[in-house]
Coordinates of C-alpha atoms in Angstrom, one line a residue:
M1 CA -0.9 75.6 -32.2
K2 CA -2.8 78.6 -32.6
T3 CA -6.1 78.5 -34.3
Y4 CA -5.9 79.6 -37.8
Y5 CA -8.7 81.4 -39.8
E6 CA -9.6 78.4 -41.6
C7 CA -10.3 76.6 -38.3
I8 CA -13.8 78.6 -37.9
P9 CA -15.8 76.9 -40.3
C10 CA -15.1 73.6 -38.3
F11 CA -16.2 75.0 -35.3
L12 CA -19.6 76.0 -36.7
N13 CA -19.6 72.5 -38.6
Q14 CA -19.4 71.0 -35.4
T15 CA -22.2 73.3 -34.0
V16 CA -24.4 72.6 -36.8
R17 CA -24.0 68.5 -36.6
C18 CA -25.3 69.1 -33.0
L19 CA -28.5 71.1 -33.6
K20 CA -30.3 68.0 -34.5
D21 CA -30.4 67.3 -30.5
V22 CA -31.8 70.6 -29.7
K23 CA -35.2 72.0 -29.8
P24 CA -36.0 74.0 -32.9
Q25 CA -36.9 77.1 -30.6
Y26 CA -33.1 77.0 -29.4
R27 CA -31.0 76.4 -32.4
E28 CA -30.9 80.1 -34.1
E29 CA -29.8 81.2 -30.3
I30 CA -27.3 78.7 -30.0
V31 CA -25.7 79.6 -33.4
R32 CA -25.8 83.3 -32.3
R33 CA -23.9 82.6 -29.2
V34 CA -21.4 80.4 -30.9
L35 CA -20.8 83.0 -33.5
H36 CA -20.3 85.7 -30.7
K37 CA -17.9 83.4 -29.0
I38 CA -15.8 83.0 -32.0
G39 CA -15.9 86.7 -32.8
D40 CA -14.5 87.1 -29.3
M41 CA -11.8 84.5 -29.3
D42 CA -8.2 84.8 -29.3
L43 CA -6.6 83.3 -32.4
A44 CA -3.5 82.6 -30.1
T45 CA -5.8 79.7 -28.3
S46 CA -5.7 76.3 -29.5
P47 CA -8.5 74.8 -31.5
P48 CA -9.4 72.1 -28.7
E49 CA -9.7 75.0 -26.3
M50 CA -12.1 76.9 -28.5
V51 CA -14.1 73.4 -29.2
T52 CA -14.5 73.1 -25.6
E53 CA -16.1 76.4 -25.3
V54 CA -18.3 75.7 -28.2
F55 CA -19.6 72.2 -26.6
A56 CA -20.2 74.1 -23.3
I57 CA -22.7 76.2 -25.2
I58 CA -24.6 73.3 -26.6
Q59 CA -24.5 71.3 -23.4
E60 CA -26.5 74.4 -21.6
Y61 CA -29.5 73.1 -24.2
T62 CA -29.1 69.5 -24.8
G63 CA -28.0 68.6 -21.1
K64 CA -25.6 65.8 -22.7
I65 CA -22.4 65.3 -20.8
D66 CA -21.2 62.6 -23.1
Y67 CA -22.4 63.6 -26.5
Y68 CA -20.6 60.9 -28.4
A69 CA -21.3 58.1 -25.7
E70 CA -22.8 55.6 -28.2
A71 CA -20.5 56.3 -30.9
K72 CA -17.6 55.7 -28.5
K73 CA -19.2 52.4 -27.2
H74 CA -19.4 51.3 -31.2
S75 CA -15.8 52.5 -31.6
N76 CA -14.5 50.0 -28.7
E77 CA -16.4 47.2 -29.5
Y78 CA -15.6 47.3 -33.4
I79 CA -11.9 47.4 -32.9
L80 CA -12.1 44.9 -30.0
N81 CA -13.6 42.4 -32.3
M82 CA -10.6 42.9 -34.6
Y83 CA -8.4 42.5 -31.9
D84 CA -7.1 38.8 -32.7
E85 CA -7.0 39.5 -36.5
L86 CA -4.7 42.6 -35.9
S87 CA -2.6 40.8 -33.1
Q88 CA -1.8 38.0 -35.9
I89 CA -0.8 41.0 -38.4
I90 CA 1.7 41.9 -36.0
Y91 CA 3.1 38.9 -34.6
N92 CA 3.5 37.4 -38.2
S93 CA 5.2 40.6 -39.4
E94 CA 9.0 40.7 -40.1
D95 CA 9.3 43.7 -37.4
P96 CA 6.2 43.5 -34.9
F97 CA 7.4 46.8 -33.2
D98 CA 7.1 48.7 -36.5
T99 CA 3.9 47.1 -37.5
A100 CA 1.9 47.4 -34.1
L101 CA 3.3 51.4 -34.2
R102 CA 1.7 51.8 -37.9
L103 CA -1.4 50.2 -36.7
A104 CA -1.7 52.6 -33.9
I105 CA -1.1 55.6 -35.8
A106 CA -3.8 54.2 -38.3
G107 CA -6.2 54.1 -35.3
N108 CA -6.0 58.1 -35.3
I109 CA -8.4 57.9 -38.1
I110 CA -11.4 57.6 -35.2
D111 CA -11.9 61.1 -34.8
F112 CA -15.5 62.3 -34.5
G113 CA -13.9 66.1 -34.4
A114 CA -11.8 66.6 -37.4
Q115 CA -12.9 63.6 -39.4
H116 CA -16.9 63.9 -38.9
N117 CA -17.7 61.5 -42.0
F118 CA -15.9 58.4 -40.1
S119 CA -16.9 55.1 -41.0
D120 CA -15.8 51.4 -39.9
E121 CA -14.8 50.9 -43.6
M122 CA -12.3 53.8 -43.2
I123 CA -10.3 51.8 -40.5
H124 CA -9.5 48.9 -43.2
S125 CA -8.4 51.0 -45.7
K126 CA -6.4 53.0 -43.5
I127 CA -5.0 50.1 -42.1
D128 CA -4.0 49.0 -45.5
K129 CA -2.3 51.9 -46.6
V130 CA -0.6 52.4 -43.4
L131 CA 1.2 48.9 -43.5
V132 CA 2.7 49.8 -46.9
A133 CA 3.2 53.8 -46.1
D134 CA 6.7 55.3 -46.4
G135 CA 8.2 58.0 -43.7
I136 CA 7.1 56.2 -40.8
D137 CA 10.5 56.2 -38.5
S138 CA 9.9 53.5 -36.2
A139 CA 13.3 53.2 -35.5
M140 CA 13.9 56.4 -34.1
L141 CA 11.2 56.0 -31.7
K142 CA 12.3 52.6 -30.8
D143 CA 15.5 54.1 -29.7
K144 CA 13.9 56.8 -27.8
I145 CA 11.7 54.4 -25.8
A146 CA 14.6 52.1 -25.1
K147 CA 16.5 55.1 -23.6
A148 CA 14.1 56.7 -21.8
E149 CA 13.3 55.8 -18.0
N150 CA 10.2 57.3 -17.4
I151 CA 7.3 57.7 -20.1
L152 CA 3.9 59.3 -20.8
Y153 CA 1.8 57.9 -23.3
V154 CA -1.2 60.3 -23.9
G155 CA -4.3 58.5 -25.5
D156 CA -6.8 60.3 -27.7
N157 CA -10.0 58.6 -29.0
A158 CA -12.1 55.8 -28.0
G159 CA -11.6 52.8 -30.2
E160 CA -7.9 54.2 -31.2
I161 CA -7.4 53.2 -27.7
V162 CA -7.6 49.6 -28.9
F163 CA -4.8 50.1 -31.5
D164 CA -2.8 51.8 -28.7
K165 CA -3.2 48.6 -26.4
L166 CA -1.7 46.5 -29.4
F167 CA 1.1 48.7 -29.3
L168 CA 1.6 48.7 -25.9
E169 CA 1.8 45.3 -25.7
H170 CA 5.0 45.4 -27.5
L171 CA 6.8 48.2 -25.2
P172 CA 8.4 48.2 -22.0
V173 CA 5.1 48.7 -20.1
E174 CA 6.6 49.1 -16.4
K175 CA 7.9 52.2 -17.3
I176 CA 4.8 53.7 -19.0
T177 CA 1.8 55.6 -17.6
Y178 CA -1.1 56.0 -20.3
A179 CA -3.5 59.1 -20.0
V180 CA -6.9 59.8 -20.7
R181 CA -9.2 62.7 -20.6
G182 CA -10.7 63.8 -17.2
E183 CA -14.2 64.7 -18.6
A184 CA -16.4 63.6 -21.5
V185 CA -15.5 65.8 -24.8
L186 CA -16.2 64.6 -28.3
N187 CA -15.1 61.0 -28.7
D188 CA -12.0 61.3 -26.7
V189 CA -10.8 58.7 -24.4
L190 CA -11.7 58.2 -20.8
M191 CA -10.9 56.2 -17.8
E192 CA -14.2 53.6 -18.6
D193 CA -12.6 53.1 -22.1
A194 CA -9.3 52.1 -20.6
E195 CA -11.2 49.5 -18.3
E196 CA -13.6 48.4 -21.2
V197 CA -11.0 47.5 -23.4
G198 CA -8.5 45.9 -20.7
L199 CA -6.0 48.6 -20.8
T200 CA -5.8 49.4 -17.1
E201 CA -4.9 45.5 -16.7
L202 CA -1.8 46.2 -18.6
L203 CA -0.5 49.3 -17.3
S204 CA -0.9 52.1 -15.2
V205 CA -3.5 54.6 -16.3
V206 CA -4.1 58.1 -15.1
S207 CA -7.0 61.0 -15.7
N208 CA -5.7 64.0 -17.2
G209 CA -8.6 65.7 -14.8
S210 CA -9.4 67.9 -18.0
A211 CA -12.5 67.8 -20.4
L212 CA -10.6 69.5 -23.4
P213 CA -10.0 67.4 -26.3
G214 CA -6.3 67.8 -26.2
T215 CA -3.8 68.3 -23.3
V216 CA -3.6 72.0 -21.8
L217 CA -1.4 71.8 -18.7
K218 CA -3.0 74.7 -17.2
H219 CA -6.4 72.8 -17.2
C220 CA -5.1 69.7 -16.3
S221 CA -4.9 68.1 -12.6
E222 CA -2.0 68.1 -10.1
E223 CA -1.7 64.5 -10.4
F224 CA -1.3 64.4 -14.1
K225 CA 1.0 67.3 -14.1
E226 CA 3.4 65.4 -11.6
V227 CA 3.4 62.5 -14.1
F228 CA 4.0 64.6 -17.1
N229 CA 6.8 66.5 -15.1
K230 CA 8.7 63.5 -14.4
A231 CA 8.1 62.0 -17.5
D232 CA 11.4 62.0 -19.7
L233 CA 9.8 61.2 -22.8
V234 CA 6.0 61.8 -24.0
I235 CA 4.4 60.0 -26.8
S236 CA 1.4 61.8 -27.9
K237 CA -1.4 60.5 -29.9
G238 CA -3.6 62.5 -32.0
Q239 CA -4.2 66.0 -33.7
G240 CA -5.9 67.6 -30.3
N241 CA -2.9 66.9 -28.6
Y242 CA -0.5 68.0 -31.1
E243 CA -2.4 71.1 -31.4
T244 CA -2.0 72.0 -27.6
M245 CA 1.4 70.4 -26.9
S246 CA 3.6 71.1 -29.8
G247 CA 4.9 74.2 -28.5
L248 CA 5.7 72.8 -25.2
D249 CA 9.5 72.6 -23.9
K250 CA 9.4 68.9 -23.4
H251 CA 10.6 66.0 -25.3
I252 CA 7.6 64.6 -27.4
I253 CA 7.2 62.1 -30.1
F254 CA 3.8 63.1 -31.7
L255 CA 1.8 59.7 -33.4
L256 CA -1.0 60.8 -35.6
M257 CA -2.7 60.7 -39.1
I258 CA -3.0 64.3 -40.5
K259 CA -6.8 64.8 -41.2
C260 CA -7.1 68.6 -42.4
P261 CA -5.2 70.9 -44.4
V262 CA -4.4 73.2 -41.8
L263 CA -2.7 70.5 -39.5
G264 CA -0.8 69.6 -42.8
R265 CA 0.5 73.2 -43.4
D266 CA 1.6 73.4 -39.5
I267 CA 3.6 70.2 -39.7
G268 CA 4.7 70.5 -43.5
R269 CA 3.1 67.3 -44.7
E270 CA 0.1 66.4 -46.9
P271 CA -3.3 65.5 -45.3
G272 CA -3.6 61.7 -45.1
S273 CA -0.1 61.5 -44.1
F274 CA 1.2 59.3 -41.1
I275 CA 3.2 61.0 -38.8
V276 CA 5.9 60.0 -36.3
L277 CA 7.4 63.5 -35.5
D278 CA 9.9 64.7 -32.6
N279 CA 9.2 67.9 -31.4
K280 CA 12.6 68.7 -31.4
D281 CA 12.4 68.7 -35.4
I282 CA 9.7 71.2 -35.2
V283 CA 10.4 74.1 -37.1
K284 CA 8.5 77.4 -36.5

C-alpha cells in the first residue's frame, strides 16, 4: 500500500509523542528533520517504511533501541494472565476454530503505531465485539489452511502474539512457521516475545531480519525470504503487514482490525471492522 497524504499527520504525531524522552534543546531540531524527511519522501513508499525512517531520527537523540520495551512486556503479561479464560471461551464454543480466529483478530487492537490511545479496557471491548461480529469468513480460511502444505504466519505485535498462540493451537502447526521482526520497532513482536509467551515451544519461529513495522522483502534476511518463497500460503497479521504485502504476487490471507480511515478506504471497509481478506480478492 502506498502512503497517502492523510498518513503524514500520523508520522508527526508519532514524533511528538516521543519528544518527551528527548532533551528540550533537541526537540525543534528533531521536528525539523522529520518534516524535511517527510518532504522528500516518495508517496509510493509504504507507511511502515516511512515510520522506520522517522524513528531512526528519534533514536539518534534518545539512544533508545527498543522504545516500547516496557509497553510490550506489559502487553505480553496482561494477555498471558487472560490465557486460561480465553482458552475456555474457545473450547466451550460451538466452533473453536472460528472463535480462536476471532480472538486472534481482536488481538490486533494492541498497536502502539496506529492505535496510540490503546488501553487494557479496549481489549475486553474488542473481544466482546469480535465474538458476535458479522463478515468473518472463518470457513474460507479453514479450507485454505487444510489445502496448504507449507504455511507462513507473519506476526505483528507483542501481546497480540498471545492471541496468535491461542489460534495456532487449533491449527496444524507441523506445517506452519511463525515470523517475528528482526529488530525492535514500535511494539512489534520479536523473538524474545515468542520465547516469553511459549510460542517457540509450539512451532518453528523465524526472524525476518528487519526493523520495519511490516514485511518488506528487500529488507528481510535471506533465511526469511527462503521461508517466504517456500510457503504456498501466508497468513498475515495486522495493519503494517497489510500495508507492505498487499501488492505482492503471493497467496496471502490478511487478518486485522481496521484502525484508521485511510486503511479502511484502501480495503473498502469501515474503521473498526474485523477483516479476513484473501489478497486475490483485493481490487485496485
